Every structure is written in C-alpha cells, then in structure tokens.
mmCIF file of C-alpha atoms (C1' of nucleotides) in Angstrom:
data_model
loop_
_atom_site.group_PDB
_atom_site.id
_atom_site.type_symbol
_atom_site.label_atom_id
_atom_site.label_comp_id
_atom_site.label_asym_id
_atom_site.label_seq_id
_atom_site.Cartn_x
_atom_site.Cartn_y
_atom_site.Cartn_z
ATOM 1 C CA UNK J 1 60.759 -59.206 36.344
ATOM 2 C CA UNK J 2 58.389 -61.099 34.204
ATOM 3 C CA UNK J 3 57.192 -64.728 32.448
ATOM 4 C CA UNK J 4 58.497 -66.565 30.185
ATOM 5 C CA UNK J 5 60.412 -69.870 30.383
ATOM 6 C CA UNK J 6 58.447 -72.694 28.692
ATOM 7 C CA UNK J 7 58.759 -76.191 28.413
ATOM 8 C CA UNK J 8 56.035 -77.292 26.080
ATOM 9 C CA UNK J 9 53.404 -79.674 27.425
ATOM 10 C CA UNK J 10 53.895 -81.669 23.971
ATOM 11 C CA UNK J 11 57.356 -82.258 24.554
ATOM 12 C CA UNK J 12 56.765 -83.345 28.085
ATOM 13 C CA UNK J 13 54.319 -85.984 27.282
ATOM 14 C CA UNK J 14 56.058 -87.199 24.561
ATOM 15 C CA UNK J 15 59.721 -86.847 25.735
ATOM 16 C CA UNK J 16 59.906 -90.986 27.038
ATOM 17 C CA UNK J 17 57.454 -92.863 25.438
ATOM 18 C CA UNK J 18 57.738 -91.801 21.782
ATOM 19 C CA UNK J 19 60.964 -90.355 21.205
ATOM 20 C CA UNK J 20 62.338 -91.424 18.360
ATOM 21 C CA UNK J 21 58.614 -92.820 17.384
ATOM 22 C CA UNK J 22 59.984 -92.613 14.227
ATOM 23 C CA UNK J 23 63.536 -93.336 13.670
ATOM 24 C CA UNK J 24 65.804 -90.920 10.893
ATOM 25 C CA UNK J 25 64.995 -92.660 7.579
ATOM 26 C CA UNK J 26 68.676 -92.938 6.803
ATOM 27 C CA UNK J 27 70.259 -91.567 4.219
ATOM 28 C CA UNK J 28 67.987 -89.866 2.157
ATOM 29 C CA UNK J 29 69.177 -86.694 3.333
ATOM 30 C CA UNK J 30 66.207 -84.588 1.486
ATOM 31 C CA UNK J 31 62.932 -84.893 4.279
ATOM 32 C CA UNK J 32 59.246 -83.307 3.528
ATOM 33 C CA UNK J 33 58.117 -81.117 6.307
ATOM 34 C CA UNK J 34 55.815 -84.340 7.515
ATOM 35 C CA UNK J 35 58.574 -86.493 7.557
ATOM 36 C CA UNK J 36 60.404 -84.233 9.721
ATOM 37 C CA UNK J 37 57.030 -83.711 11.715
ATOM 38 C CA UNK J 38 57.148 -87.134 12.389
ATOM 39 C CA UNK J 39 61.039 -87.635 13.667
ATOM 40 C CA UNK J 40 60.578 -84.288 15.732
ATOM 41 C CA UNK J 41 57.258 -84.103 17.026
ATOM 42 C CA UNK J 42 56.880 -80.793 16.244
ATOM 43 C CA UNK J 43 54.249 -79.232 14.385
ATOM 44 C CA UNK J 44 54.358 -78.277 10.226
ATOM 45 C CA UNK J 45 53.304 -75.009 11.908
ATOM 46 C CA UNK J 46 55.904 -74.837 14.063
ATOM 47 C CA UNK J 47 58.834 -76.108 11.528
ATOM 48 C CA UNK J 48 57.671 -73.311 9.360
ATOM 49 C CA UNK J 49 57.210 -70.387 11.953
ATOM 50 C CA UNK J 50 60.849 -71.446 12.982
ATOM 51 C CA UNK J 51 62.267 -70.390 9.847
ATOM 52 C CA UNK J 52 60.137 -67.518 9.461
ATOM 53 C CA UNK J 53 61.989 -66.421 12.957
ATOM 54 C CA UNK J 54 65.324 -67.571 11.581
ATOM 55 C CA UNK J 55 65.814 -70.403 13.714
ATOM 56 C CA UNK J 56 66.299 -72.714 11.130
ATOM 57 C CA UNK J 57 69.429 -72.327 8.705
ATOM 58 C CA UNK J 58 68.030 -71.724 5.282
ATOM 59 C CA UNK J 59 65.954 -74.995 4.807
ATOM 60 C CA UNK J 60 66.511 -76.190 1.188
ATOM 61 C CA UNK J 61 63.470 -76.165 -1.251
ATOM 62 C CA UNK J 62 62.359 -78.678 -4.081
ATOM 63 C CA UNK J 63 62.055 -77.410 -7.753
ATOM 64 C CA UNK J 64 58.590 -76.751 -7.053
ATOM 65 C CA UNK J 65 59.227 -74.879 -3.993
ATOM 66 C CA UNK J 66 58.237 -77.474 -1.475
ATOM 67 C CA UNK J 67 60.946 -77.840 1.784
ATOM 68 C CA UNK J 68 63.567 -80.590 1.652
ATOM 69 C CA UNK J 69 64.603 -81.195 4.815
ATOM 70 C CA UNK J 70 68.709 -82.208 5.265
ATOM 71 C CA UNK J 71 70.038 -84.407 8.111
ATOM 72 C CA UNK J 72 72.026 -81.624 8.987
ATOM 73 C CA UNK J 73 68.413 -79.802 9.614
ATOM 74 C CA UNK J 74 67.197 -82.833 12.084
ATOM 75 C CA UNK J 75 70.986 -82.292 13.575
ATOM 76 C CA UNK J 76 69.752 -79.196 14.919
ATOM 77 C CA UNK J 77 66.430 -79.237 15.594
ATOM 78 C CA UNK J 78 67.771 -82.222 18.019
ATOM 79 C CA UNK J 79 69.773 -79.444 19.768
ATOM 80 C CA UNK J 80 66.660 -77.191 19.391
ATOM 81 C CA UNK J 81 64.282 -79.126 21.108
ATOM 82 C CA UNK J 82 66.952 -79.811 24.053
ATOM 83 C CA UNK J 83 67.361 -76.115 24.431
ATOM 84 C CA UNK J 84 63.583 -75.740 24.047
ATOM 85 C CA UNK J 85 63.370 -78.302 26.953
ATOM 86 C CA UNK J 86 65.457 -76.559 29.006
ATOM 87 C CA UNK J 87 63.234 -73.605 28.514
ATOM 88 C CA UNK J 88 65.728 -71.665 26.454
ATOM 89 C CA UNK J 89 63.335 -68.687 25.051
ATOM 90 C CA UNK J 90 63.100 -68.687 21.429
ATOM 91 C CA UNK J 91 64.547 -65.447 21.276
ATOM 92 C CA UNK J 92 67.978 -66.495 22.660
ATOM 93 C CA UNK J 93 67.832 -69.649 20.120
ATOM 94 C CA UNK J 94 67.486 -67.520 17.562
ATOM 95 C CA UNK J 95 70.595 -65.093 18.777
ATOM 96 C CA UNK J 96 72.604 -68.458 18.579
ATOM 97 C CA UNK J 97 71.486 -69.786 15.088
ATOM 98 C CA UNK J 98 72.182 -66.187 13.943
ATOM 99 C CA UNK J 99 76.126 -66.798 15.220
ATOM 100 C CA UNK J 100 76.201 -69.817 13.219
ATOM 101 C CA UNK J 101 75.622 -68.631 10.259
ATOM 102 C CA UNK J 102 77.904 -65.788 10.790
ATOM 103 C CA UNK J 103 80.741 -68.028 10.952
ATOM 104 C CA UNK J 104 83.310 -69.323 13.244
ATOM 105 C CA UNK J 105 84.318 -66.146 14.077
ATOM 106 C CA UNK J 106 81.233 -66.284 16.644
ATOM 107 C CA UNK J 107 82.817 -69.345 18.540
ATOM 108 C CA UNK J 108 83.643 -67.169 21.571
ATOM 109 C CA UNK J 109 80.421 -65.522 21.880
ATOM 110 C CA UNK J 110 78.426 -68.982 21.404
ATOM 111 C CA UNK J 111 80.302 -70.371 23.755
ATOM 112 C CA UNK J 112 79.283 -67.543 26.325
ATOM 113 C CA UNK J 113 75.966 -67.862 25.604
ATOM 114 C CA UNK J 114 75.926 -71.789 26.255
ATOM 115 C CA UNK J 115 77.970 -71.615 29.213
ATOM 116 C CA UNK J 116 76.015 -69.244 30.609
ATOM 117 C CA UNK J 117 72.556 -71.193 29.850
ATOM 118 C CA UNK J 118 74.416 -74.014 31.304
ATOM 119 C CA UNK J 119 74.455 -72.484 34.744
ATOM 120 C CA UNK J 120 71.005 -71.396 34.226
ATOM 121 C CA UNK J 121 69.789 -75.194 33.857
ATOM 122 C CA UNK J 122 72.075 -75.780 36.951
ATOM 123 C CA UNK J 123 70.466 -73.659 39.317
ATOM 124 C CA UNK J 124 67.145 -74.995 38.011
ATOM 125 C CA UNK J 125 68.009 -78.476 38.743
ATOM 126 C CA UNK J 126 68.580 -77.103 42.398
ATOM 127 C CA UNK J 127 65.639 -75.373 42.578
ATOM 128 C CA UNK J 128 63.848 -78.772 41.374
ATOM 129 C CA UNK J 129 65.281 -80.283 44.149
ATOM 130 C CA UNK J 130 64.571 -78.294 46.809
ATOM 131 C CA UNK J 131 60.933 -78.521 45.379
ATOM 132 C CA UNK J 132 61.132 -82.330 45.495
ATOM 133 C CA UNK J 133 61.777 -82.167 49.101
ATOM 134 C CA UNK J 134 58.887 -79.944 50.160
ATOM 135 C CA UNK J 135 56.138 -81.892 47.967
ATOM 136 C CA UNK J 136 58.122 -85.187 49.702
ATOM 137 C CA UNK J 137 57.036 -83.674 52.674
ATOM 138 C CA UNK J 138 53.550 -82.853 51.806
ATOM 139 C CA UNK J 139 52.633 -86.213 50.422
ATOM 140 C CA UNK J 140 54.234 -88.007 53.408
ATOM 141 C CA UNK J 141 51.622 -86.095 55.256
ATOM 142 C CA UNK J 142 48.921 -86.937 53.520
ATOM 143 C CA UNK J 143 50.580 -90.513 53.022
ATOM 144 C CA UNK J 144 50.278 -90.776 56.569
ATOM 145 C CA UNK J 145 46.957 -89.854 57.271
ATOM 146 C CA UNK J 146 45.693 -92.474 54.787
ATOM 147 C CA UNK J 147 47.643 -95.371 55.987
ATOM 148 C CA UNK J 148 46.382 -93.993 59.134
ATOM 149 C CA UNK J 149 42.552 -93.824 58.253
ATOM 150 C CA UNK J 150 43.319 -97.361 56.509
ATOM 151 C CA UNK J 151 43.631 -98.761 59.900
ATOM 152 C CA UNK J 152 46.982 -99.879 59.218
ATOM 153 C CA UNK J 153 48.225 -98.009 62.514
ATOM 154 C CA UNK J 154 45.246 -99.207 64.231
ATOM 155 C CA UNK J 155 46.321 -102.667 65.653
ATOM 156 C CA UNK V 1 50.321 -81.085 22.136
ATOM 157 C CA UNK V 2 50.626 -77.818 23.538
ATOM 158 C CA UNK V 3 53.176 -75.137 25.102
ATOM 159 C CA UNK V 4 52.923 -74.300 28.529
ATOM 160 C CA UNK V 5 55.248 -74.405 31.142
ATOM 161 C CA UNK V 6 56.863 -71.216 32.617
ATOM 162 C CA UNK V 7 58.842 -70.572 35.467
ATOM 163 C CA UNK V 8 58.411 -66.251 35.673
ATOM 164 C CA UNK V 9 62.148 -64.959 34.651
ATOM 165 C CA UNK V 10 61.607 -63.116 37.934
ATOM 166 C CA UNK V 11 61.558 -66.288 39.786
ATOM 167 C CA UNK V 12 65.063 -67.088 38.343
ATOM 168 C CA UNK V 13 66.018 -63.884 38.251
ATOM 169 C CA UNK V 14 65.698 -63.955 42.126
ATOM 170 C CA UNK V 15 65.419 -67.289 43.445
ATOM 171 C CA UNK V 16 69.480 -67.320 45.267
ATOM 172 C CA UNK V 17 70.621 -64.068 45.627
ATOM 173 C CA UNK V 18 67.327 -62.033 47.516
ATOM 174 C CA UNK V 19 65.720 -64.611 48.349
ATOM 175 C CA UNK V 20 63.911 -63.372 52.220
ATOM 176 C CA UNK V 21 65.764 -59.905 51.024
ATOM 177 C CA UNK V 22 63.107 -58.787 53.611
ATOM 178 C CA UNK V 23 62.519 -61.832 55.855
ATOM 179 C CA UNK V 24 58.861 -62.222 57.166
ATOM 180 C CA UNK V 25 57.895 -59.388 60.092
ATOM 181 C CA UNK V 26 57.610 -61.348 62.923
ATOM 182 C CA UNK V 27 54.190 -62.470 65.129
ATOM 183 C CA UNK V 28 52.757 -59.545 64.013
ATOM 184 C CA UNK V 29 49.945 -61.910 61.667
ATOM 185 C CA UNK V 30 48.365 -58.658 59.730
ATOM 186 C CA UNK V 31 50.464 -58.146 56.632
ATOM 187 C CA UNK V 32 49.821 -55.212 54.389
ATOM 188 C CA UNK V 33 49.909 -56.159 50.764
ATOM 189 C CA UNK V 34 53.510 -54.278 50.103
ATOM 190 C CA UNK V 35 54.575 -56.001 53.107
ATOM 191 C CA UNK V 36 53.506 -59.402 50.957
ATOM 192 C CA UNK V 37 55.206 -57.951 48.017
ATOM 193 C CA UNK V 38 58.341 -57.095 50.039
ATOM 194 C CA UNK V 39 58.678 -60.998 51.481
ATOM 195 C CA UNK V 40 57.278 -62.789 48.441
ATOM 196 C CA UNK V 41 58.893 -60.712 45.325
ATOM 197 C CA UNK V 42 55.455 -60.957 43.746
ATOM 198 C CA UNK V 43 53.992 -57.968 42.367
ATOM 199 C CA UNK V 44 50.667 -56.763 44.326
ATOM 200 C CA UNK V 45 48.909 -56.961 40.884
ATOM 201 C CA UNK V 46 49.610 -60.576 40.840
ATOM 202 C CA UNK V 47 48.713 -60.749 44.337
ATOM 203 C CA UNK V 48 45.713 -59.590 43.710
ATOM 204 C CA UNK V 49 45.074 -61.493 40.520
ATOM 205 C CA UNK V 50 46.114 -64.932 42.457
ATOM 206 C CA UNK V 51 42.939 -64.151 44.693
ATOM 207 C CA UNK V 52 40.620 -63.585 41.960
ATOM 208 C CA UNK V 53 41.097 -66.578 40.112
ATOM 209 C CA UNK V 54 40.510 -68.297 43.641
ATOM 210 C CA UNK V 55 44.435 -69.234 44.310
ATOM 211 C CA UNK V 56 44.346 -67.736 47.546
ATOM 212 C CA UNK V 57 42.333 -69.429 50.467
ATOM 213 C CA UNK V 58 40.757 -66.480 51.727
ATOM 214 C CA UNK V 59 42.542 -63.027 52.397
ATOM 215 C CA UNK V 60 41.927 -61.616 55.561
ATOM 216 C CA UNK V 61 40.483 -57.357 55.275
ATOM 217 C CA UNK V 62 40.919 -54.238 57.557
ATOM 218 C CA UNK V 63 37.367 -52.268 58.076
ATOM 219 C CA UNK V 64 38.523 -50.246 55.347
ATOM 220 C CA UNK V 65 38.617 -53.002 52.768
ATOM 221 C CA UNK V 66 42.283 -53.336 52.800
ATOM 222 C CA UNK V 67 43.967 -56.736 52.741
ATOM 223 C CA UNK V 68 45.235 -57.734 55.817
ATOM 224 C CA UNK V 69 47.546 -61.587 54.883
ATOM 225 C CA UNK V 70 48.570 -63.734 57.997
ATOM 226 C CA UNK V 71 51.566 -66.033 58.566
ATOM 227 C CA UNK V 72 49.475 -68.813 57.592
ATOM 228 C CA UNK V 73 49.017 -66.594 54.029
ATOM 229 C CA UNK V 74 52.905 -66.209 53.725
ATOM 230 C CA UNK V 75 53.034 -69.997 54.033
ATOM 231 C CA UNK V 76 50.760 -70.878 51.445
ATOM 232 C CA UNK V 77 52.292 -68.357 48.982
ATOM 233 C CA UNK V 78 55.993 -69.858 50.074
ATOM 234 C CA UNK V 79 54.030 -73.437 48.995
ATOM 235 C CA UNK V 80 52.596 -71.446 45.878
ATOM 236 C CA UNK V 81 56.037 -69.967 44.711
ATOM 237 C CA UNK V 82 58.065 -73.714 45.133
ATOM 238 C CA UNK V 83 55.001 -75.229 43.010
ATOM 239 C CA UNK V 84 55.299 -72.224 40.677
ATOM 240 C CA UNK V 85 59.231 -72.682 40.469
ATOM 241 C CA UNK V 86 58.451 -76.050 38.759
ATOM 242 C CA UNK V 87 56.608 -74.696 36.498
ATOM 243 C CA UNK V 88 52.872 -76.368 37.339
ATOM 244 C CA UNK V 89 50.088 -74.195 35.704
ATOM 245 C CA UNK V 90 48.134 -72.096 37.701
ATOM 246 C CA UNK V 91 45.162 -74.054 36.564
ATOM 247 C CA UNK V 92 46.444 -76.796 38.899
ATOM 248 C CA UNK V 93 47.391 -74.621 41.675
ATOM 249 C CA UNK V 94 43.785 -73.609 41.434
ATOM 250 C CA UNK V 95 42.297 -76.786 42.095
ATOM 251 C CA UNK V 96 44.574 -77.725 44.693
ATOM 252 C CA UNK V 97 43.771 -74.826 46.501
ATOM 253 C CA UNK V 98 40.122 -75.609 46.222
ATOM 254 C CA UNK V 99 40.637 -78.991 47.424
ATOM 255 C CA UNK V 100 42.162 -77.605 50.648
ATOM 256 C CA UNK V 101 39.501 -75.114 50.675
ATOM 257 C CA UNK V 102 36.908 -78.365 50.579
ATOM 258 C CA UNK V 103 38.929 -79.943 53.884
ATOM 259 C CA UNK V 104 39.981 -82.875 55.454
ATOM 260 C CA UNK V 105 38.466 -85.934 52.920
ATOM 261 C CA UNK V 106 39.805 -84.185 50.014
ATOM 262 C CA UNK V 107 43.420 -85.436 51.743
ATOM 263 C CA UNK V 108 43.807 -88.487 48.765
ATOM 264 C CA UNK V 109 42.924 -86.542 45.851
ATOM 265 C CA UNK V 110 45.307 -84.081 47.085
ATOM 266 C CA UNK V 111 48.371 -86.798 47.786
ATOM 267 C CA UNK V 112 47.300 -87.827 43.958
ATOM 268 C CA UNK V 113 47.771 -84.280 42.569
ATOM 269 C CA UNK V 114 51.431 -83.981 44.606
ATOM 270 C CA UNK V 115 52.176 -87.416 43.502
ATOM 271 C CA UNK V 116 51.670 -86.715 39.714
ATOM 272 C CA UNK V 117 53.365 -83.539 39.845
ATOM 273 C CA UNK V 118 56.300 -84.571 41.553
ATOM 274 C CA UNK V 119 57.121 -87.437 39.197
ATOM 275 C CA UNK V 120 56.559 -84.864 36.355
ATOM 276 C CA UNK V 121 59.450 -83.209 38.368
ATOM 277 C CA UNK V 122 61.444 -85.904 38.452
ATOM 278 C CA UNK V 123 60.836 -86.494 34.689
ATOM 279 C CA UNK V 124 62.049 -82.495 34.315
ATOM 280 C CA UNK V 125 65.407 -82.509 36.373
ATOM 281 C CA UNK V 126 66.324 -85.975 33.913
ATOM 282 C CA UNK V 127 65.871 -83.944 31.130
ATOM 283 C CA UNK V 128 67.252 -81.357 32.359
ATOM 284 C CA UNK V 129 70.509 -83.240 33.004
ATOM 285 C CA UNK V 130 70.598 -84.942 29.216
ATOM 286 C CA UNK V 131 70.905 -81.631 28.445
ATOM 287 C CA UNK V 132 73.679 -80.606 30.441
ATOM 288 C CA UNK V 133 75.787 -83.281 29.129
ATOM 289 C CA UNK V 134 74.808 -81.941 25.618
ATOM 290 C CA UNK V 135 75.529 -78.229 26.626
ATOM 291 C CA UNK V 136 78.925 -80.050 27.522
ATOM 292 C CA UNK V 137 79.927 -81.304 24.433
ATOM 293 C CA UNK V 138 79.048 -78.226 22.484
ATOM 294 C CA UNK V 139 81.046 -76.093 24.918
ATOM 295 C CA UNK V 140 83.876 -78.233 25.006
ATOM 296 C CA UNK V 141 84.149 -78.002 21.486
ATOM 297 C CA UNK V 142 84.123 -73.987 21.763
ATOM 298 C CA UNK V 143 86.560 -74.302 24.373
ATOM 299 C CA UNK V 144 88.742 -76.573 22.568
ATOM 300 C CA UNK V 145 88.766 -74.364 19.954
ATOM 301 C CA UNK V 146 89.244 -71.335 21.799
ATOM 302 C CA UNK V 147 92.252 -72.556 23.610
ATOM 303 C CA UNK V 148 94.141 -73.819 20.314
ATOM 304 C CA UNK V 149 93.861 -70.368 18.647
ATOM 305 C CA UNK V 150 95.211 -68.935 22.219
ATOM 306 C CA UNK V 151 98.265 -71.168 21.075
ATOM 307 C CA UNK V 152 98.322 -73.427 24.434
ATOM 308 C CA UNK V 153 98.130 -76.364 21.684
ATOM 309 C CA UNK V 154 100.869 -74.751 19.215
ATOM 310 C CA UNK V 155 104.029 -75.577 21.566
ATOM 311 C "C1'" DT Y 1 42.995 -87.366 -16.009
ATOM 312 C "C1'" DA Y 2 40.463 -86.815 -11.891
ATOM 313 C "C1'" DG Y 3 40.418 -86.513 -7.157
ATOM 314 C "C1'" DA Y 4 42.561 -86.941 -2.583
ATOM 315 C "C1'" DG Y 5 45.899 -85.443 0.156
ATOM 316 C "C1'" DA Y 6 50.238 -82.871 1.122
ATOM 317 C "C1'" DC Y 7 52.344 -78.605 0.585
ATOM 318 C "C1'" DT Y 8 52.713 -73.256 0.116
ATOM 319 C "C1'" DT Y 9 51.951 -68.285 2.028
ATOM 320 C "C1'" DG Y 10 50.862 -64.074 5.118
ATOM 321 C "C1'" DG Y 11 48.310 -62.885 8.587
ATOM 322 C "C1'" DA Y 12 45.036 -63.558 12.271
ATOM 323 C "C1'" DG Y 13 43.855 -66.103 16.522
ATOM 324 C "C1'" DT Y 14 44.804 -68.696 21.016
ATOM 325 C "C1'" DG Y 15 46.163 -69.686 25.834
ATOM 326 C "C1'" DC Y 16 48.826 -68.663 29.599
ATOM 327 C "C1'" DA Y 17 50.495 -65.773 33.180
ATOM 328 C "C1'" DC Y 18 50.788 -61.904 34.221
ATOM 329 C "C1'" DT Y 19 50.748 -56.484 33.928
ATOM 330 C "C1'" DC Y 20 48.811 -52.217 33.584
ATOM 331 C "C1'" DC Y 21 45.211 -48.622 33.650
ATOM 332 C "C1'" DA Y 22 41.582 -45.422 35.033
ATOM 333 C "C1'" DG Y 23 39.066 -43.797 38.491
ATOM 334 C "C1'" DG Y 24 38.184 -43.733 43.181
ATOM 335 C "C1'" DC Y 25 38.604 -44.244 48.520
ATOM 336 C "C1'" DA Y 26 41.183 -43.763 53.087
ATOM 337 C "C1'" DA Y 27 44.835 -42.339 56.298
ATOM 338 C "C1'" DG Y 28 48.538 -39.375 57.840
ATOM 339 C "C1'" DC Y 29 50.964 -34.928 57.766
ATOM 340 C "C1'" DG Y 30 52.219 -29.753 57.582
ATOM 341 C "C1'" DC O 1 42.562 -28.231 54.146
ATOM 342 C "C1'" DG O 2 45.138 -29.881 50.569
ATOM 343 C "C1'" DC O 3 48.628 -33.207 49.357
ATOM 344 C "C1'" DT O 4 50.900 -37.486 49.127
ATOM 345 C "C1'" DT O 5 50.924 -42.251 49.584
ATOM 346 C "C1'" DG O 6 48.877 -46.626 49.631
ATOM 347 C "C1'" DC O 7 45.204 -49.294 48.569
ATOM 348 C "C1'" DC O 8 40.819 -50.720 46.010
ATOM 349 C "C1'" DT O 9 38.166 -52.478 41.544
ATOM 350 C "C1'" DG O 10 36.987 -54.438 36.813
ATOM 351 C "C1'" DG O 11 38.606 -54.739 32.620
ATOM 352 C "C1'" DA O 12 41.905 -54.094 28.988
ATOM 353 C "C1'" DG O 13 46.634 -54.899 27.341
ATOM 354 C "C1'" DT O 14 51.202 -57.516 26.853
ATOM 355 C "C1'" DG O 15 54.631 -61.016 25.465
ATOM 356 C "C1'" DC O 16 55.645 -65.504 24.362
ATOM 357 C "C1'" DA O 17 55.214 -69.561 21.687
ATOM 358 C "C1'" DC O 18 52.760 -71.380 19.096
ATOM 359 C "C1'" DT O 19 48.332 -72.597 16.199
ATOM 360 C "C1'" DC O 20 45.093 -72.042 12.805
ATOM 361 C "C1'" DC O 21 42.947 -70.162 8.552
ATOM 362 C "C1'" DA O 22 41.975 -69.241 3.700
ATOM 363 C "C1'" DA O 23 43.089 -69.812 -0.690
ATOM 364 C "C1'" DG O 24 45.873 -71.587 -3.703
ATOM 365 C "C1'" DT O 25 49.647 -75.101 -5.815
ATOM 366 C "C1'" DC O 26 51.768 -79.604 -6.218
ATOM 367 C "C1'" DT O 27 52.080 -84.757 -6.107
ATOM 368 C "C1'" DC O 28 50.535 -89.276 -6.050
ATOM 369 C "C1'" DT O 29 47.344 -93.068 -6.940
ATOM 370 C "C1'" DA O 30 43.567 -95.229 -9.472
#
DNA sequence: TAGAGACTTGGAGTGCACTCCAGGCAAGCG
DNA sequence: CGCTTGCCTGGAGTGCACTCCAAGTCTCTA
C-alpha cells in the first residue's frame, strides 16, 4: 500500500519531439558518457548512478579510466527507458539486469518477470481509458457551457 | 527534465479486484473519516493531508471537530483518485481544485487544464502500447526458448 | 604548454507523495 | 470511573529516483 510508479517528466516531454535528437553515431561502438547523454536523454548523473545500482552491465572504461560506452550499452538502455516509461521501478530493472548477467539459465525467471509487467502495463492502459472517458465527460461539460456563453446556442 | 509521475502501488494494487469492496453508505451524507477510508482505499493520513494542502473543497465537521464528508465529498475524491490513477501531480490537482473553489468563470481555464492533461494521457497509453509490443518480442524470445528445451521443437 | 572543458568519485541534497508519531480530546461501555 | 476506540493536530520521517557538489584528473585546441 504505498507510492511509487514513475514516469519521468523528462521523458514525457521529450518522448515525440526529440527522440532520436541525435541519431547512434554508427559504428564506433566506444561512446563518452555525453555522447550517450545525447542519444538517451538521460542525465551523466543518471548514466552513472545506474551503474552504481547495477543496472548497467559493466560499462567498459578507457585506459585512463574514462567510460566507453558499447552499442550493446545504448541496446539496453533503449529497453531501459521503455521499462522506465512504463513505470517499471528501478528496483525490479535492476532484478532483471542482475538475471542477465547470470546467464541463460535465468531465461525462465526473466520471462516471468516480463510477462508479468506485461499485464501490469495492460491493466494500466485500461485504467487510462476509463480515465479518458470521465475527463471526456468533464470537458464536454465545460465545452458546453462555453459554446453556450459564446452565444452559439443562442440563435 | 525531471522525474515525477506516480501512480501509488496501492492504486494498482487495488484498482480491479476491491474496487467499492465497501460501496458508498447510502443517503446518509455524514461520512466518518474510516467510513472515507473504507470506500476510497485511501489512508485517513492522506485524507487528512489532501485537505491541508487545500485538495479538498471544504470538509464538512461534527461539534466535536470531527470530519463529517458528504456524497458530494466521495465524488470529488472518486474524480481525485481517476486523475491520480494517471498519474497528474498533486500540484495540479491543487489548482484545479482551487479553480472550482473560485466558481463558475473559472469554467475555461478549467476545460484548458482537462484538455492538456488528457492529451498527456493519450500521449501515455501510446507509449504505453510501444512498449507492449517490445515486452512482446522479448518474451517471445523467452518463450521460444523455453519451449525448444521442453523438446516440442526436437521431434 | 596553458587553459577550457569533459570526465572521475563518494556522498550529500532535492522533490514528490505520502506515512508516521506524540500527545491530546471525545464518546460509549461494563 | 476507568478503559478502549476513534479522532484531532503539527511536524518529522520515509522511499524512490534522481540531482548536485567538491575536488581532482584527463583531453583537446590554440
């Protein structure tokens, strides 16, 4: 009985307009953490607390120490950020990077755990519709009343 | 470029199966706060904390002090928990309520507020569903996998 | 080779939406 | 009359997901 199922304002202002406001540069295959900030549109903060969590799996580093970035790594932050979309809590993420790196014999068990956070964005999509049709309601109400006061009815 | 966006675990937790597990008392228009707790699956604390930060339009008292909600009450907080299922911050809730609290010629800024948040709605449940197909692939793969080491595929 | 700008770390701070606590009042019951 | 139960208050605490800071290192351009 408690919070917690975010969608990040960030990602819902940018999810349309600037996805993909910079494409992959292809091929390189070894991204700083500001080229990666720029594909994802996530924070250097937020790439680095990610790892720190053990969301990320083991992030390669330059001979200085410096992140190198894989496309692999963009690979799944992509499936990240949908799960973070969804509202997935970090926690559970985490769970499921944690399978992958144990190995295939985790398939069952990630499967589980995606099947059942499929159903959980199913019954959310119902619940967004049924909230659609009360504010539908409400706004035809108030829709009403305007075209009303606009003398539109008034002839 | 922020977080923010919850929908309470509760909320999910509860939103098919006891949803009305107590269905409202009837005509009798002088609710106890466990009574609102009972019909609403919010906690009294939050109840309580929902009228303090001016979410509630009013609450009705006893001449002891204790709050006393009407019908009309259980209808706003039925409004409150649809808005709240979608994930709007409170913040917004707040001012809508204080527009209704202002009356009638607040009506378009209102309609604006729905309007803006239903789109943003809209936006959520598309997302949602690029997801899903996502959550499909992966878990096809899992199941494909599963099912060939069950030996359905060795025949 | 100097300076700007990008990168590193651990740990502290932020904002949201609750959630709980201490201390106290009021009503009903044996 | 004492006891339990339900309610009241302001303020502090919680959990999540970041977000920022200080102080230092590295890299690139002029």
């Amino acid at each position: 009985m408690t919070v917690t199922d975010r969608v990040p304002m960030s990602v819902r202002a940018c999810s349309q307009l600037d996805r993909q406001r910079h494409a992959r540069p292809q091929g390189r295959d070894r991204y700083t953490i500001s080229e990666v900030v720029d594909y994802t549109g996530l924070s250097a903060h937020t790439l680095r607390w990610y790892e720190r969590i053990g969301l990320m799996p083991h992030v390669d580093r330059s001979h200085t120490g410096q992140r190198r970035y894989t496309d692999k790594d963009l690979d799944w932050l992509d499936l990240v950020g949908k799960l973070r979309l969804t509202g997935m809590p970090v926690a559970d993420m985490v769970r499921y990077a944690q399978l992958v790196r144990e190995g295939d014999h985790t398939f069952a068990e990630r499967e589980h755990l995606l099947s059942a956070h499929r159903e959980d964005v199913r019954r959310r999509i119902a619940e967004l519709h049924s909230t659609l049709d009360v504010l539908d309601f409400k706004i035809d109400i108030y829709a009403a009343h305007r075209r009303a006061s606009e003398g539109v009815l008034s002839i």
